[in-house]
Every structure is written in structure tokens, then in C-alpha cells.
Coordinates of N, CA and C in Angstrom, one line a residue:
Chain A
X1286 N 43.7 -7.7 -49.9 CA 45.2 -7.5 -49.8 C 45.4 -6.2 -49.2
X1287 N 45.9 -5.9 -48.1 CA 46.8 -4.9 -47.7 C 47.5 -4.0 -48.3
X1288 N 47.4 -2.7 -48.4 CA 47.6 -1.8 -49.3 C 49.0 -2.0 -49.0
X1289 N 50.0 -2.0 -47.6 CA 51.4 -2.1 -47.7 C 51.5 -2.9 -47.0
X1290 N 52.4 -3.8 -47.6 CA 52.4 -5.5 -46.3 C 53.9 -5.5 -46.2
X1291 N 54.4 -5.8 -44.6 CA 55.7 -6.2 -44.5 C 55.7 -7.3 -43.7
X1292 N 56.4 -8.4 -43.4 CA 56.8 -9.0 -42.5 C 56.9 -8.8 -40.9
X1293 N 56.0 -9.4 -40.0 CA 56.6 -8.5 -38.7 C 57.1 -9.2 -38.4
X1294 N 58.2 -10.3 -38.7 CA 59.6 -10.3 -37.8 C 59.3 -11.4 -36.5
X1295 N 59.6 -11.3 -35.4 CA 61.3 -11.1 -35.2 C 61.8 -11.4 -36.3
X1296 N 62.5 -10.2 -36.9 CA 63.9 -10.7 -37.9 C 65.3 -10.6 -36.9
X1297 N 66.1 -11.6 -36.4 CA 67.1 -11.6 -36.1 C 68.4 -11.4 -36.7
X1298 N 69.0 -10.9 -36.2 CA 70.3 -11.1 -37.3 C 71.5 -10.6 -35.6
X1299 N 72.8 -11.5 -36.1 CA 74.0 -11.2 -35.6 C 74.5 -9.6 -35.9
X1300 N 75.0 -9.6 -35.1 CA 75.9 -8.0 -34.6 C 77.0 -7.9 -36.1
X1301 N 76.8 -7.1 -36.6 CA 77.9 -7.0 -38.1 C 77.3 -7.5 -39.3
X1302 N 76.1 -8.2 -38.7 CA 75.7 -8.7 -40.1 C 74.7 -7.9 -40.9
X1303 N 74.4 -7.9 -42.2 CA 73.4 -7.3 -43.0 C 71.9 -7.5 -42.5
X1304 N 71.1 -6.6 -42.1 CA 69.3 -7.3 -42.4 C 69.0 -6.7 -43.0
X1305 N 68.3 -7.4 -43.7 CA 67.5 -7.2 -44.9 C 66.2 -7.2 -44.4
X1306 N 65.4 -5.5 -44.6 CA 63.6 -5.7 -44.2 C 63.0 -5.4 -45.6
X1307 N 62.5 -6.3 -46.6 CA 61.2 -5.8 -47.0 C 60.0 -5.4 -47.0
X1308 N 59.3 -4.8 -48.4 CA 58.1 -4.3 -48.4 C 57.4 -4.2 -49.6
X1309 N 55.9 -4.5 -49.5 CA 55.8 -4.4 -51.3 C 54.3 -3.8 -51.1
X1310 N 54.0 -3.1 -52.0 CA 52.6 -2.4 -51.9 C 51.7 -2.4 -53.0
X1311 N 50.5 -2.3 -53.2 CA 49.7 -2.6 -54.2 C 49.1 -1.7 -55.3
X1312 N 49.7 -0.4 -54.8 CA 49.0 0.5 -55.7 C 50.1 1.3 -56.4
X1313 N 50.1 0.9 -57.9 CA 51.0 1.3 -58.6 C 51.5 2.6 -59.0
X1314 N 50.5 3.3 -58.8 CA 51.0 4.5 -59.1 C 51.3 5.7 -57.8
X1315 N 51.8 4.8 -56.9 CA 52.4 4.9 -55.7 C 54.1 5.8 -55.9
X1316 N 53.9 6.9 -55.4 CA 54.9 7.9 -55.9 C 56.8 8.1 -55.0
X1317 N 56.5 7.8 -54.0 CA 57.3 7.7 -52.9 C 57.2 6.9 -51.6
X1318 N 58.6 6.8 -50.8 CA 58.4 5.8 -50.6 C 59.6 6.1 -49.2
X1319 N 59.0 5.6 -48.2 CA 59.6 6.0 -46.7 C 60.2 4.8 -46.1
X1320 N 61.0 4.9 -45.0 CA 61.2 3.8 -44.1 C 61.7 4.9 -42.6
X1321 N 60.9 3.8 -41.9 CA 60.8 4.7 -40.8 C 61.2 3.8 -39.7
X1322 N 62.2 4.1 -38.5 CA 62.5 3.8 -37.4 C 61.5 4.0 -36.4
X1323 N 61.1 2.4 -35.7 CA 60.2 3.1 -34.1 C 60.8 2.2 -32.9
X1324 N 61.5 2.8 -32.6 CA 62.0 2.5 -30.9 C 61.0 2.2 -29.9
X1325 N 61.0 1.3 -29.3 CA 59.6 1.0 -28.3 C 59.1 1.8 -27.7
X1326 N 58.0 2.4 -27.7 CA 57.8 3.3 -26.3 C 57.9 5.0 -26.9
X1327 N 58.5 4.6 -28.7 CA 58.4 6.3 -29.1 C 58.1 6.5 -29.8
X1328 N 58.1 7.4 -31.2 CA 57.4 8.0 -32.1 C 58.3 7.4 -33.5
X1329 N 57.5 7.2 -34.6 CA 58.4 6.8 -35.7 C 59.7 8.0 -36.0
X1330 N 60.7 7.7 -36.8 CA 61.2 8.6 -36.9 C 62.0 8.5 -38.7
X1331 N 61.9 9.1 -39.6 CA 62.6 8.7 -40.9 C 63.5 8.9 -40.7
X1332 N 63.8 7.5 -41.8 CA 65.6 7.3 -41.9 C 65.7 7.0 -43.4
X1333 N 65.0 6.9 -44.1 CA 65.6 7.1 -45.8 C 63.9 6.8 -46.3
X1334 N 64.0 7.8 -47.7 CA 63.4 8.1 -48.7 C 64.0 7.9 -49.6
X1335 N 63.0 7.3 -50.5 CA 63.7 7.1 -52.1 C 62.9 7.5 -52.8
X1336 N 62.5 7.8 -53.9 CA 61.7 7.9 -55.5 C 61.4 7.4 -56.4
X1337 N 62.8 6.8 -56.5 CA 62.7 6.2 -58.2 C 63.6 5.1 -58.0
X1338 N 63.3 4.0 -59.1 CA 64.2 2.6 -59.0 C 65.6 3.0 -59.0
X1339 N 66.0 1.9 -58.6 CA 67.2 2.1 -58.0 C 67.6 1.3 -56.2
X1340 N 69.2 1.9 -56.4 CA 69.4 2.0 -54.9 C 69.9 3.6 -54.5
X1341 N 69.0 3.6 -53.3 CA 70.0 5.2 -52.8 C 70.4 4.4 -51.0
X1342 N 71.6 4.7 -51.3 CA 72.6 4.9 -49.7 C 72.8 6.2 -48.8
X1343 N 73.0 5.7 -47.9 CA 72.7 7.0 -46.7 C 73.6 6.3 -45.3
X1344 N 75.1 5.8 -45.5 CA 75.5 5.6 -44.1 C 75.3 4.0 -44.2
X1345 N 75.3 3.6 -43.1 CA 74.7 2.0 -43.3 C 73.8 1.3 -43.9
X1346 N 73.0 2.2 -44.4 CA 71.2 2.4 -44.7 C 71.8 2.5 -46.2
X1347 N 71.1 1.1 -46.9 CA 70.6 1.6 -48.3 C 69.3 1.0 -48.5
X1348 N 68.2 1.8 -49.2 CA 66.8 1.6 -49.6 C 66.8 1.2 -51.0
X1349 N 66.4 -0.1 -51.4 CA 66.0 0.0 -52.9 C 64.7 -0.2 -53.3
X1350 N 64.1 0.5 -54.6 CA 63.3 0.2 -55.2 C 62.7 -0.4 -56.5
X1351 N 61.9 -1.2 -56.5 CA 61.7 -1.8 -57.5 C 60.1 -1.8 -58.3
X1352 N 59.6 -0.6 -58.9 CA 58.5 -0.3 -59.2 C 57.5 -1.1 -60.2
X1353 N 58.7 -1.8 -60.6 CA 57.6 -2.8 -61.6 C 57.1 -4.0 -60.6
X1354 N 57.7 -4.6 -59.9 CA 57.5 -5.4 -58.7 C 57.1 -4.6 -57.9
X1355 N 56.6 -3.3 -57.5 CA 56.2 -3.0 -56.3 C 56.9 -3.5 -54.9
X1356 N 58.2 -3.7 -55.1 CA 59.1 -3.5 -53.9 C 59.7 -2.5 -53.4
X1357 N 60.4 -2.5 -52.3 CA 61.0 -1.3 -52.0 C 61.6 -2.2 -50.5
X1358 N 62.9 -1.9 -50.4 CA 63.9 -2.9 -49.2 C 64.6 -2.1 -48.8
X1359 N 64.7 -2.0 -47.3 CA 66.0 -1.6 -46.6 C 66.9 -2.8 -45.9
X1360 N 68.2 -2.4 -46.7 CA 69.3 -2.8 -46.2 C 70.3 -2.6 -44.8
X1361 N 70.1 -2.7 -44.0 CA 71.0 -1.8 -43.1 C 72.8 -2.9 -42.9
X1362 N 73.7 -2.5 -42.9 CA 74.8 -3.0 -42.9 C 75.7 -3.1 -41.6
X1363 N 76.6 -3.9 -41.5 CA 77.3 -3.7 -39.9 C 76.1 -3.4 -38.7
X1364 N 75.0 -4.6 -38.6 CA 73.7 -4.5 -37.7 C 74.8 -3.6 -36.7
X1365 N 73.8 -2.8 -35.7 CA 74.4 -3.0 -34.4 C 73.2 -3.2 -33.4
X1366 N 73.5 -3.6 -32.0 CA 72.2 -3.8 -31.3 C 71.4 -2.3 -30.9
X1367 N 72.1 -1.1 -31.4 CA 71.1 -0.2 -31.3 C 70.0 -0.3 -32.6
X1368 N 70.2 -1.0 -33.3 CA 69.6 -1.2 -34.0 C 67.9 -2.0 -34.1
X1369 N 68.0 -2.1 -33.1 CA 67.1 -3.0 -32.4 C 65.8 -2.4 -32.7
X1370 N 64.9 -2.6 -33.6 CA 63.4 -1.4 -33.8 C 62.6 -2.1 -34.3
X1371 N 61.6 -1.8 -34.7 CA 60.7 -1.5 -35.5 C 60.6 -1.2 -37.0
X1372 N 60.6 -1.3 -38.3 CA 61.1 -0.7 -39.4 C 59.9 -0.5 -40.1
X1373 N 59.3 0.7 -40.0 CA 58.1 0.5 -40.7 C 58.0 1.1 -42.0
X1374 N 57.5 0.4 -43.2 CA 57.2 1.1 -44.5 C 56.5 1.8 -44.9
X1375 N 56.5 3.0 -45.4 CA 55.7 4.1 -45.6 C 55.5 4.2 -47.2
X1376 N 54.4 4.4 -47.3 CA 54.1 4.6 -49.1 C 53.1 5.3 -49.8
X1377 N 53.4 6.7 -50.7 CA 52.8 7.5 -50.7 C 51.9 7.5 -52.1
X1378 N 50.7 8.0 -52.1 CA 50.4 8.1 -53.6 C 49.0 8.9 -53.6
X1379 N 48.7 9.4 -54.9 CA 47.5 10.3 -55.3 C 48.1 11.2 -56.5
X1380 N 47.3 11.9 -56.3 CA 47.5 13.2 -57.4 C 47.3 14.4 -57.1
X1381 N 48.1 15.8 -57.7 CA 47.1 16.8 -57.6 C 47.6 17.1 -55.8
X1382 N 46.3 17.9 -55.5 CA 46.2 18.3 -54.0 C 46.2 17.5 -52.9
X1383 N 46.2 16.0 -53.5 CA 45.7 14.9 -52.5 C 46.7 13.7 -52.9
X1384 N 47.7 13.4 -51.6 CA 48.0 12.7 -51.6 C 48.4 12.0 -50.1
X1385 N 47.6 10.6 -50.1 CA 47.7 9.6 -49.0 C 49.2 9.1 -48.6
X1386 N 49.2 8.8 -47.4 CA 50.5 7.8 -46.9 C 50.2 6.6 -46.2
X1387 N 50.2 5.8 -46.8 CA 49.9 4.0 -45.9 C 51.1 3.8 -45.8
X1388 N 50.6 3.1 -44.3 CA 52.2 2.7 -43.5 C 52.0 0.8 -43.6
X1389 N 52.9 0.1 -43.6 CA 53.0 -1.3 -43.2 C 52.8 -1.1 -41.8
X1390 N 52.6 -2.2 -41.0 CA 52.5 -2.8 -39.8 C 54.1 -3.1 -39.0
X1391 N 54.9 -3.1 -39.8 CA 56.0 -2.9 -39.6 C 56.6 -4.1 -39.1
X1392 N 58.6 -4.4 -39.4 CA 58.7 -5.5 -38.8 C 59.6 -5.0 -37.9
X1393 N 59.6 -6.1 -36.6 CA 60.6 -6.1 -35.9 C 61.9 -6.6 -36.0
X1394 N 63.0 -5.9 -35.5 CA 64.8 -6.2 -36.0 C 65.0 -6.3 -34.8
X1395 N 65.4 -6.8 -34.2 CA 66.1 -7.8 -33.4 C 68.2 -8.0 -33.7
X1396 N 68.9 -7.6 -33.2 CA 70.1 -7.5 -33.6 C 71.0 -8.1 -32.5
X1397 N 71.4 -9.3 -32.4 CA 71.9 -9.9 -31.0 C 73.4 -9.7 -31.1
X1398 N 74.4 -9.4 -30.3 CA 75.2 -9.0 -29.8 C 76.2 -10.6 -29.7
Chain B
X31 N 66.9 21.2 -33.3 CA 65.8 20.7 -33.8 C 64.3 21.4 -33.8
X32 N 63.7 21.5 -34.9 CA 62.2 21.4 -35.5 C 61.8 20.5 -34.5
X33 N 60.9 20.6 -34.2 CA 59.7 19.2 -33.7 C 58.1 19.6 -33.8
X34 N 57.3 18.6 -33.3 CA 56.1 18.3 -33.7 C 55.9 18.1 -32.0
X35 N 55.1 19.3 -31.6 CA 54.8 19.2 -30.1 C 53.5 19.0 -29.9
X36 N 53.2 17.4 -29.5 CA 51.9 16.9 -28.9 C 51.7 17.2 -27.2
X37 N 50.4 17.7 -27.1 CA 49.8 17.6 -25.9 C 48.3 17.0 -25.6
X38 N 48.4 16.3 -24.3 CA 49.3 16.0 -23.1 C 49.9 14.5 -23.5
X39 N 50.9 14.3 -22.9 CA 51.9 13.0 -23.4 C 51.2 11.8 -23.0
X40 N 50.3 12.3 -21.7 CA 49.7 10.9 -21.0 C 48.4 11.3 -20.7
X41 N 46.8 10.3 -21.3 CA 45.9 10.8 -21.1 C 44.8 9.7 -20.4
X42 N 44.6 9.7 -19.0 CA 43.4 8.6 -18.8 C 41.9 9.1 -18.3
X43 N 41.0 8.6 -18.8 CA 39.8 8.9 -18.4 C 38.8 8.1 -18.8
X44 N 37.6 8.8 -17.8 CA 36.6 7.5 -17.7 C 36.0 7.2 -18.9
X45 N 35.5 6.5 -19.7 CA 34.5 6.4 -20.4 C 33.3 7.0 -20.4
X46 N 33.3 8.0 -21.6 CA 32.1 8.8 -21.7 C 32.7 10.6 -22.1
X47 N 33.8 10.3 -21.4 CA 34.3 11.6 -21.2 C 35.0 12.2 -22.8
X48 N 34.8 13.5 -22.6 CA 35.8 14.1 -23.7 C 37.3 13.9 -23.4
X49 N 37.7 13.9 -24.4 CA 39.5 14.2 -24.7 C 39.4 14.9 -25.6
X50 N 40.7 16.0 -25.5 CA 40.9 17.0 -26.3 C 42.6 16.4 -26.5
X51 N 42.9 16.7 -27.8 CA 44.8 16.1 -27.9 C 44.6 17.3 -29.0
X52 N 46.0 18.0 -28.5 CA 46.7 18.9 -29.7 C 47.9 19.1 -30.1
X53 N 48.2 19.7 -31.2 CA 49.9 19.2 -32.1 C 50.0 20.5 -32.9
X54 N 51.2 21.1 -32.4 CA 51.7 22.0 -32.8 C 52.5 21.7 -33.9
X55 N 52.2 21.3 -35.4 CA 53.3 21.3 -36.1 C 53.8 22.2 -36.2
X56 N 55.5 21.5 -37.2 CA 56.6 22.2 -37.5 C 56.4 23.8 -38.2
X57 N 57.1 24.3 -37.7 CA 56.5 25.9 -38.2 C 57.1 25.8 -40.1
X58 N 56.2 26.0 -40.9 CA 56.2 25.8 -42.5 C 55.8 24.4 -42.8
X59 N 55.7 23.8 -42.6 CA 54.7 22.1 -42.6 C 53.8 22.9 -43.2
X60 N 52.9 22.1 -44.5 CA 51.6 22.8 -44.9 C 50.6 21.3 -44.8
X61 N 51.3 20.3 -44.4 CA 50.4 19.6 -44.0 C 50.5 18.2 -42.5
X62 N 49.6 18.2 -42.4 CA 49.1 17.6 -41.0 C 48.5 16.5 -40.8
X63 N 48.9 15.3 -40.4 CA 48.1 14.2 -40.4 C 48.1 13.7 -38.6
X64 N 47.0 13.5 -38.3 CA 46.4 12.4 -36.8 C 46.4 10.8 -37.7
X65 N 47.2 10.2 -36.6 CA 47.5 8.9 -36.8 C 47.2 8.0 -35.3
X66 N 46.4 7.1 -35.4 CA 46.2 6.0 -34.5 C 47.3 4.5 -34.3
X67 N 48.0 4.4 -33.4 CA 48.5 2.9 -33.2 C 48.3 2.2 -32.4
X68 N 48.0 1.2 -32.6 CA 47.5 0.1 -31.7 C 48.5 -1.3 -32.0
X69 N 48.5 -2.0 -31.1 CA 49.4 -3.3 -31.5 C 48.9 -4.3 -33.0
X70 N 47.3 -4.1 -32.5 CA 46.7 -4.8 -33.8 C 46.5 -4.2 -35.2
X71 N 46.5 -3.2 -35.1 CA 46.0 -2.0 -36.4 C 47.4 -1.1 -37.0
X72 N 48.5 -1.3 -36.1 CA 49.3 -0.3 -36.3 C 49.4 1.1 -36.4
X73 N 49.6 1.4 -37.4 CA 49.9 2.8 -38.0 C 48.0 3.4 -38.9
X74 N 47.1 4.2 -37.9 CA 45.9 4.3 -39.1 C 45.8 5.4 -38.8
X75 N 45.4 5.6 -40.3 CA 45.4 7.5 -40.6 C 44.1 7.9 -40.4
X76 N 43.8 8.9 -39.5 CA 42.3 9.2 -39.0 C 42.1 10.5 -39.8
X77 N 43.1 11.4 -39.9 CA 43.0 12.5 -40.9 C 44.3 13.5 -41.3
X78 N 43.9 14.3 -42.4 CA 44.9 14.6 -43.2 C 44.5 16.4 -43.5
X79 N 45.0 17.3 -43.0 CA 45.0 18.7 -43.4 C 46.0 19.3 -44.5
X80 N 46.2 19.5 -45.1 CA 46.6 20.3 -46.3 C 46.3 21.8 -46.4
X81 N 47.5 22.7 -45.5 CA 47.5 24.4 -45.5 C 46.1 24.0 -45.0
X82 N 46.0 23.9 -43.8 CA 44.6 24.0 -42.8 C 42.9 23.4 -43.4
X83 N 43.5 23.0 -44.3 CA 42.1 22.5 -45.4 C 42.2 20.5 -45.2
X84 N 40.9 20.4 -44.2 CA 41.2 18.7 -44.1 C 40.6 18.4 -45.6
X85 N 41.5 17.2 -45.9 CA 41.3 16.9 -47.2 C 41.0 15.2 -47.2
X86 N 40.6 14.4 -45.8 CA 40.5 13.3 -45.5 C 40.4 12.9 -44.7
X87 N 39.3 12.7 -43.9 CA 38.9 12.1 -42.5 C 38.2 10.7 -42.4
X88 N 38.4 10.2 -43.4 CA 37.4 8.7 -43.7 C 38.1 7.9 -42.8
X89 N 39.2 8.1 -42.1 CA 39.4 7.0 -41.3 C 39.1 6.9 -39.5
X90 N 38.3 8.4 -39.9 CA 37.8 8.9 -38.5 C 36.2 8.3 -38.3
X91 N 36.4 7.9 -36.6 CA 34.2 7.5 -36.4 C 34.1 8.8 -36.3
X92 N 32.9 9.2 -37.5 CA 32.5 10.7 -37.3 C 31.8 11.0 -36.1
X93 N 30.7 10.1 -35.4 CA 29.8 10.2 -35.1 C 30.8 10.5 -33.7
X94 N 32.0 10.1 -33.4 CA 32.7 10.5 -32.1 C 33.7 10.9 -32.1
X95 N 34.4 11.4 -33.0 CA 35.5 11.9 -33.6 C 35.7 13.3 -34.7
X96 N 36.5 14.4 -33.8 CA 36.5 15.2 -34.7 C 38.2 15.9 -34.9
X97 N 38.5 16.3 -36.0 CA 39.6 17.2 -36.2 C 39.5 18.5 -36.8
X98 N 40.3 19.2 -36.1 CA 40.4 20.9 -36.7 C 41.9 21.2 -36.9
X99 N 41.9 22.3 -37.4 CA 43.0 22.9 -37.5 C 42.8 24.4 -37.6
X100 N 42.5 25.2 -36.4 CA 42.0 26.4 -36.0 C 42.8 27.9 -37.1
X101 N 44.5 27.2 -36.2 CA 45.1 28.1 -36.8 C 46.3 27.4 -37.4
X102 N 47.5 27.8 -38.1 CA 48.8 27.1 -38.7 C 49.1 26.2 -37.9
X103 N 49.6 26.5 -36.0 CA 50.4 26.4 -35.4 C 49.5 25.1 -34.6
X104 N 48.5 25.2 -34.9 CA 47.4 24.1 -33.8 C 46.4 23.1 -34.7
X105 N 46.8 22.2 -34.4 CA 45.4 20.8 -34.7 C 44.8 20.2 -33.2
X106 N 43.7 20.0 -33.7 CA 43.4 19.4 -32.8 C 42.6 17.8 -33.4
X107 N 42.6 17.2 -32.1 CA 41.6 15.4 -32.1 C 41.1 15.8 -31.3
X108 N 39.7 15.8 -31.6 CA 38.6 15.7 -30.1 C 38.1 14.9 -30.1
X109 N 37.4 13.9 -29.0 CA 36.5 12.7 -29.2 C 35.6 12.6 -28.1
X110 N 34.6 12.5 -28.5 CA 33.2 12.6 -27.7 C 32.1 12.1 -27.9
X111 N 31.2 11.2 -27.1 CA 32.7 10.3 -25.7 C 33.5 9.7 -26.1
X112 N 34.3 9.5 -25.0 CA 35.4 8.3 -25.2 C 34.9 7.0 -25.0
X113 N 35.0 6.2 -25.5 CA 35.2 4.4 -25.1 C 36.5 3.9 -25.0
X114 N 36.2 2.6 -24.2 CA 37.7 2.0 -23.7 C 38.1 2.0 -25.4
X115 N 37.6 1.3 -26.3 CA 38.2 0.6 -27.8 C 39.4 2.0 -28.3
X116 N 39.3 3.0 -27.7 CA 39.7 4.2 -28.4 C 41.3 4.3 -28.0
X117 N 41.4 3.3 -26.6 CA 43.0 3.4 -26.4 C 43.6 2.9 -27.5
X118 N 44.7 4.0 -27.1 CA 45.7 3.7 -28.6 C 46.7 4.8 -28.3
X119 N 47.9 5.1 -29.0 CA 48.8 6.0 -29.2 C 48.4 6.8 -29.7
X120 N 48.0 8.3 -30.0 CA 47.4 9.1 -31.2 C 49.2 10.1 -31.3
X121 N 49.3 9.9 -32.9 CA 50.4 10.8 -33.3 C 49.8 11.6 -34.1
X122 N 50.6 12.6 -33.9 CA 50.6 13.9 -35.2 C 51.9 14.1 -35.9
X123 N 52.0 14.4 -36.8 CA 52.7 14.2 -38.0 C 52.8 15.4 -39.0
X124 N 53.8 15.8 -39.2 CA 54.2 17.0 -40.6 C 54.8 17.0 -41.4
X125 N 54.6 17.7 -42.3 CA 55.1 17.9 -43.4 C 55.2 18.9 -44.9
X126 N 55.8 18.2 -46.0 CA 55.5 19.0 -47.1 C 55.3 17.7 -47.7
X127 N 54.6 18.4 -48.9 CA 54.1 17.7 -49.7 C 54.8 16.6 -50.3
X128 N 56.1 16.9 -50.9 CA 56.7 15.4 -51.4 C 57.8 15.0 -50.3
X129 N 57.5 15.6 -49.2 CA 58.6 15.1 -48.1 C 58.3 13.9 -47.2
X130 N 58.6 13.2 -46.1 CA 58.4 12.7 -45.2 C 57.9 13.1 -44.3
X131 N 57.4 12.5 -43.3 CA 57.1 13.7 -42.4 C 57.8 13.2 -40.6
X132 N 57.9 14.2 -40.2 CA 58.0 14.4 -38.5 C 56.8 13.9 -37.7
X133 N 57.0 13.0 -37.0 CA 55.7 12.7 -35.6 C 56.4 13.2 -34.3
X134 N 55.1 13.6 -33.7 CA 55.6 14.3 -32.4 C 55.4 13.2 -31.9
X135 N 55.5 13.5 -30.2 CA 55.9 12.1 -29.9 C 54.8 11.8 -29.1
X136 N 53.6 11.6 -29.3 CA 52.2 11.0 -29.2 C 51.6 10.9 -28.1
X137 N 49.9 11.0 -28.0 CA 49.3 11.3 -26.6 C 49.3 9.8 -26.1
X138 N 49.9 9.5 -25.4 CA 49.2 7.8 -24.6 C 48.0 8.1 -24.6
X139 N 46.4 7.2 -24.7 CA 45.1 7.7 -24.2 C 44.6 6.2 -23.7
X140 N 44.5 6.5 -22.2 CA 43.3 4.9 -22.0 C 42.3 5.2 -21.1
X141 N 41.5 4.7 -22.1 CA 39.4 4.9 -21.7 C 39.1 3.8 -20.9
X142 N 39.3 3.9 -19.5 CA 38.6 3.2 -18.6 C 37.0 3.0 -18.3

């Protein structure tokens, strides 16, 4: 099993509509928890961090988490076709002096116009 | 803006040869990670510095692969030799400890 597994997608979705990317990871005591934008051709780039269960919002962008399920979802709302990326999940954990980051493979969003 | 300044952006060379790739992290970042992407593998962490102290290179081939971090301001990926399998993106990456981090914007590298 894959320490962080997501869907790669094509996820399509219409212009205005909600997509929905998940992500779910295997090691529980997994502390934080990233989602990161990659534009073809460039460097990831964060766009929301969360912590703790819940939802936290940021703009069109809400991230939720679900720690007993080992989920964690970005929502993005009103798609638009700049939207168009890569969404990759990032997930942190250790203890102490040492702590690792596994990323998902990431899916693709697709946002048609 | 802060950034994460990789050099050189674009790197080709023959097989056999050294490559040197370096990354200026964000000035106060106490830690540093080299990341590999490939279409097949994605996102793989080859190593991890902590305030200039590597604290994880298990994802690196030792026997051809090395990282430093000389001073704050400089890391380095050296690989010697190169093989074609080694093309890939290489990112560097910063941060703090319970933060996210910044990637600079990564060496292209293809081993002919």
C-alpha cells in the first residue's frame, strides 16, 4: 500500500462547478497535511494546509480532514479553467527532530470552459 | 517574494559524467529537502537536511549520489556518474519545521 494515494484523474469538471480531489494516507500518526498546485512545466506550489479535523477555507479552496479515516479533500469551488493542474497531496509525520513528507502522485484537474 | 533559487534550470550531459545541481534556500528555512519527479515515480525524496544536519538520505543511490549542505545559504545534489535512468526534474524545497514548504523551480537533467 502506498504511503499517500490519490487518484490521477483526468478529473474533469465544468467551469463553475465544484471538484472535488481526494486523498487518504496510511500512517496514522501523520501530523499535517498539505495540498499543493503543479502547473505543467513548473514547480509545486502550496495552496492550503490543515492540521486538525475539520474544514479550514481559504478563498475558493476548502481542505478537509478526517483523521480517523485517514482522509484529507480539497474542495475548490466556482472551477475556473485556470484551474487546470495537478493537485498533489502532501503528508507529514515523525517525531522529535525528524519528520518526513510523502507526497501522492497527484491528480490531474481538468476544468473545461 | 522569498524563493528557493535552483541552479542550472536546464542540464544535459553524456552519460558517465558528473552533475553538480545547487539550491539556495529561503534565507531562515532550517530545513531542506532534494526531491526527484519523474512521470512514473512522481514526487521522491532523495534527502532531507535539518539546520544543515542531513537527517535522511535513504532515498538516495549512495554508491552515485551525494548531498551537502556546506553552508545555510547552499545545498548541493552531486551525482557521479550520471546514467540516462537519472533523468528526471530534481527540486529543492524549504522550510520550517511545521510549515509547508517552497520548491524552487527545478534542474531539468537528461543523461544521454
Amino acid at each position: 500500500q502506498k504511503e499517500v494515494e490519490q487518484n490521477s484523474g483526468p478529473l474533469s469538471v465544468p467551469e463553475g462547478a465544484i471538484a472535488s480531489l481526494n486523498c487518504t494516507y496510511s500512517d496514522r500518526g501523520s501530523q499535517s497535511f498539505f495540498w499543493y498546485r503543479q502547473y505543467s512545466g513548473k514547480s509545486p506550489e502550496l495552496i492550503m494546509s490543515i492540521y486538525s479535523n475539520g474544514d479550514k477555507e481559504d478563498g475558493r479552496f476548502t481542505a478537509q480532514l478526517n483523521k480517523a479515516s485517514q482522509y484529507v479533500s480539497l474542495l475548490i469551488r466556482d472551477s475556473q479553467p485556470s484551474d487546470s493542474a495537478t493537485y498533489l497531496c502532501a503528508v507529514k509525520a515523525g517525531s522529535g527532530g525528524y519528520q518526513k513528507v510523502t507526497f501522492g502522485t497527484g491528480t490531474k484537474l481538468q476544468v473545461i470552459p | 517574494d522569498a524563493r528557493v533559487t535552483q541552479t542550472p534550470r536546464h542540464k544535459v550531459t553524456e552519460m558517465g559524467q558528473e552533475v553538480t545541481m545547487r539550491c539556495q534556500p529561503i534565507l531562515g528555512h532550517n530545513t531542506v529537502f532534494w526531491y526527484r519527479q519523474t512521470m512514473m515515480q512522481g514526487l521522491e525524496l532523495l534527502a532531507y537536511f535539518r539546520n544543515r544536519a542531513p537527517l535522511d538520505d535513504s532515498g538516495m543511490p549512495k554508491d552515485r549520489f551525494s548531498a551537502e549542505m556546506p553552508d545555510a545559504t547552499l545545498a548541493t545534489l552531486k551525482i557521479q556518474p550520471s546514467e540516462p535512468r537519472d533523468s528526471a526534474v530534481y527540486f529543492c524545497a524549504s522550510g520550517l519545521v511545521r510549515s509547508g514548504y517552497t520548491f524552487g523551480s527545478g534542474t531539468r537533467l537528461t543523461v544521454v
